[in-house]
Tab-separated table of C-alpha atoms and ligand atoms in Angstrom:
chain	number	residue	atom	x	y	z
A	1	MET	CA	90.754	96.837	57.028
A	2	CYS	CA	91.063	100.384	55.741
A	3	MET	CA	92.996	99.290	52.650
A	4	VAL	CA	90.240	96.807	51.765
A	5	ARG	CA	87.645	99.566	51.891
A	6	LEU	CA	89.854	101.884	49.811
A	7	SER	CA	90.367	99.168	47.207
A	8	THR	CA	86.634	98.357	47.027
A	9	ARG	CA	85.739	102.006	46.556
A	10	ARG	CA	88.458	102.480	43.930
A	11	GLN	CA	87.071	99.562	41.903
A	12	ARG	CA	83.452	100.576	42.433
A	13	CYS	CA	83.862	104.032	40.870
A	14	ASN	CA	85.642	102.779	37.738
A	15	ASN	CA	82.560	102.775	35.510
A	16	TRP	CA	80.888	105.877	36.991
A	17	ASN	CA	80.136	108.788	34.690
A	18	GLU	CA	82.618	111.581	35.429
A	19	ASP	CA	80.257	114.338	34.273
A	20	GLU	CA	77.710	113.531	36.964
A	21	PRO	CA	77.830	113.566	40.760
A	22	CYS	CA	78.261	110.237	42.589
A	23	PRO	CA	75.323	107.793	42.199
A	24	ASN	CA	74.076	108.198	45.783
A	25	ILE	CA	73.931	111.974	45.212
A	26	VAL	CA	72.011	111.488	41.962
A	27	LYS	CA	69.539	109.359	43.942
A	28	ARG	CA	69.261	112.038	46.655
A	29	ILE	CA	68.621	114.741	44.044
A	30	LYS	CA	65.825	112.599	42.583
A	31	MET	CA	64.275	112.262	46.031
A	32	LEU	CA	64.520	116.016	46.663
A	33	THR	CA	63.007	116.686	43.234
A	34	PHE	CA	60.053	114.529	44.251
A	35	GLU	CA	59.744	116.456	47.535
A	36	SER	CA	59.883	119.781	45.680
A	37	ARG	CA	56.674	119.095	43.745
A	38	THR	CA	54.608	121.002	46.345
A	39	CYS	CA	56.733	124.161	45.932
A	40	LYS	CA	56.216	126.845	43.346
A	41	ALA	CA	58.941	129.142	41.982
A	42	TYR	CA	58.477	132.741	40.837
A	43	GLN	CA	61.312	134.549	39.107
A	44	SER	CA	62.116	137.944	40.656
A	45	ASP	CA	65.294	138.725	38.691
A	46	GLU	CA	67.875	136.980	36.502
A	47	GLY	CA	68.823	133.867	38.498
A	48	GLU	CA	66.814	135.072	41.520
A	49	TYR	CA	63.619	133.307	42.589
A	50	GLU	CA	60.979	133.449	45.276
A	51	VAL	CA	59.824	129.931	46.117
A	52	LYS	CA	56.507	129.320	47.814
A	53	ASP	CA	56.569	126.329	50.167
A	54	GLY	CA	53.258	125.999	51.986
A	55	LYS	CA	52.679	129.296	53.746
A	56	SER	CA	56.289	130.469	53.638
A	57	MET	CA	58.094	132.277	50.849
A	58	LEU	CA	61.817	131.664	50.484
A	59	HIS	CA	64.357	133.560	48.432
A	60	VAL	CA	66.596	131.369	46.237
A	61	SER	CA	69.605	132.802	44.435
A	62	LEU	CA	70.992	130.598	41.675
A	63	ASN	CA	73.792	133.128	41.152
A	64	ARG	CA	75.072	132.787	44.718
A	65	LYS	CA	73.840	129.189	45.211
A	66	THR	CA	71.902	130.105	48.337
A	67	CYS	CA	68.450	129.487	49.768
A	68	LEU	CA	66.873	131.287	52.713
A	69	CYS	CA	66.345	127.937	54.493
A	70	GLY	CA	70.162	127.565	54.566
A	71	ALA	CA	70.243	123.883	53.616
A	72	TRP	CA	71.915	124.477	50.245
A	73	GLN	CA	74.770	126.500	51.790
A	74	ILE	CA	75.395	123.873	54.484
A	75	SER	CA	75.062	120.638	52.525
A	76	GLY	CA	76.384	121.694	49.124
A	77	LEU	CA	73.307	120.116	47.548
A	78	PRO	CA	70.379	122.234	46.367
A	79	CYS	CA	67.408	121.983	48.753
A	80	LYS	CA	63.876	121.343	47.475
A	81	HIS	CA	63.267	125.096	47.086
A	82	ALA	CA	66.434	125.524	45.033
A	83	ILE	CA	65.541	122.489	42.928
A	84	ARG	CA	62.167	124.036	42.114
A	85	ALA	CA	63.923	127.268	41.072
A	86	ILE	CA	66.545	125.433	38.977
A	87	LEU	CA	63.816	123.464	37.210
A	88	ALA	CA	61.867	126.670	36.595
A	89	ALA	CA	65.000	128.171	35.027
A	90	GLY	CA	65.327	125.077	32.825
A	91	LEU	CA	68.849	124.308	34.031
A	92	ASN	CA	70.605	121.052	34.905
A	93	LEU	CA	70.293	120.145	38.590
A	94	HIS	CA	73.683	118.431	38.682
A	95	GLN	CA	75.482	121.663	37.770
A	96	PHE	CA	74.335	123.149	41.061
A	97	CYS	CA	75.725	120.363	43.260
A	98	SER	CA	79.011	121.110	44.990
A	99	THR	CA	82.166	119.664	43.461
A	100	TRP	CA	82.621	117.764	46.752
A	101	PHE	CA	80.198	115.212	45.318
A	102	SER	CA	81.797	114.893	41.891
A	103	VAL	CA	82.952	111.496	40.633
A	104	GLN	CA	86.324	113.077	39.789
A	105	ASN	CA	86.879	114.068	43.415
A	106	TYR	CA	85.694	110.659	44.618
A	107	LYS	CA	88.205	108.952	42.336
A	108	GLN	CA	90.949	111.311	43.467
A	109	ALA	CA	90.167	110.619	47.129
A	110	TYR	CA	90.646	106.880	46.690
A	111	ALA	CA	93.377	106.988	44.030
A	112	ASN	CA	96.311	106.404	46.338
A	113	PRO	CA	96.455	103.232	48.412
A	114	ILE	CA	97.398	103.324	52.086
A	115	HIS	CA	99.660	100.399	52.926
A	116	SER	CA	99.286	98.655	56.248
A	117	VAL	CA	101.937	99.148	58.923
A	118	PRO	CA	104.087	95.984	59.149
A	119	ASN	CA	103.941	93.828	62.223
A	120	PHE	CA	106.780	94.098	64.775
A	121	ASP	CA	107.919	90.566	63.780
A	122	HIS	CA	108.681	91.818	60.284
A	123	CYS	CA	111.055	94.564	61.399
A	124	PRO	CA	114.535	94.108	59.871
A	125	GLU	CA	117.350	92.838	62.124
A	126	ILE	CA	119.950	95.507	62.855
A	127	ASP	CA	123.348	95.082	64.431
A	128	MET	CA	123.183	97.948	66.895
A	129	PRO	CA	123.101	98.029	70.690
A	130	THR	CA	119.675	98.167	72.279
A	131	ILE	CA	118.895	101.614	73.635
A	132	LEU	CA	117.336	101.491	77.075
A	133	PRO	CA	115.576	104.311	78.936
A	134	PRO	CA	117.727	106.220	81.466
A	135	VAL	CA	117.732	104.942	85.024
A	136	MET	CA	115.390	107.076	87.106
A	137	LYS	CA	116.582	107.906	90.593
A	138	ARG	CA	114.128	109.317	93.022
A	139	SER	CA	115.647	111.629	95.624
A	140	ILE	CA	114.549	111.786	99.246
A	141	GLY	CA	111.701	114.081	100.220
A	142	ARG	CA	108.979	115.860	98.355
A	143	PRO	CA	109.799	116.699	94.714
A	144	SER	CA	110.473	120.398	94.111
A	145	ARG	CA	107.667	122.385	92.519
A	146	GLN	CA	110.010	125.119	91.332
A	147	ARG	CA	111.747	124.850	88.011
A	148	LYS	CA	115.533	124.764	88.179
A	149	ARG	CA	116.882	127.864	86.496
A	150	ALA	CA	120.024	128.047	84.416
A	151	PRO	CA	123.023	129.790	86.095
A	152	ASP	CA	122.782	132.794	83.750
A	153	GLU	CA	118.976	133.001	84.004
A	154	PRO	CA	117.614	135.895	86.154
A	155	ASP	CA	115.569	135.159	89.279
A	156	LYS	CA	111.818	134.988	89.094
A	157	GLY	CA	111.410	138.162	91.168
A	158	LYS	CA	108.819	138.858	93.805
A	159	ARG	CA	105.162	139.325	93.054
A	160	SER	CA	103.809	142.628	94.406
A	161	THR	CA	101.384	142.239	97.278
A	162	THR	CA	100.130	145.835	97.177
A	163	VAL	CA	96.473	145.996	96.162
A	164	GLN	CA	95.418	149.121	94.303
A	165	CYS	CA	91.825	150.187	93.864
B	1	ZN	ZN1	65.692	125.866	50.761
């Protein structure tokens, strides 16, 4: 039912705003913004902030899109510390979300349909002889463990048994 899911998602994103991240990401950012209310951001340099979260102090770089907690780098979404810093800088939170979450990329991902593989009954009839697997003949005795070498191939050679310290 993969094609059904692709079709549903293609239709769903039709009226989404292309300048914003996907709606579930917008919701997540709102939730993180709410969580960030206990943090406090102090600017240390242009685009660089120290964010106080409880007893810990974390460095947030808006220039490199990193936070000391590491969540921003891993998820592609600003963590609560980064959100506090972005808000302190007076910038738009959505600009700091990775392009992975953009509506444009979502639309592109589901733009092309994947058609189902036809059933065997729907295969076209062809006027060709049926190809069967070769007849296997098992020879007497234990099967050889050594590979058969080509006539022009050199022998394997003996392994040295001399042990050197
Ligand atoms: Zn963080």
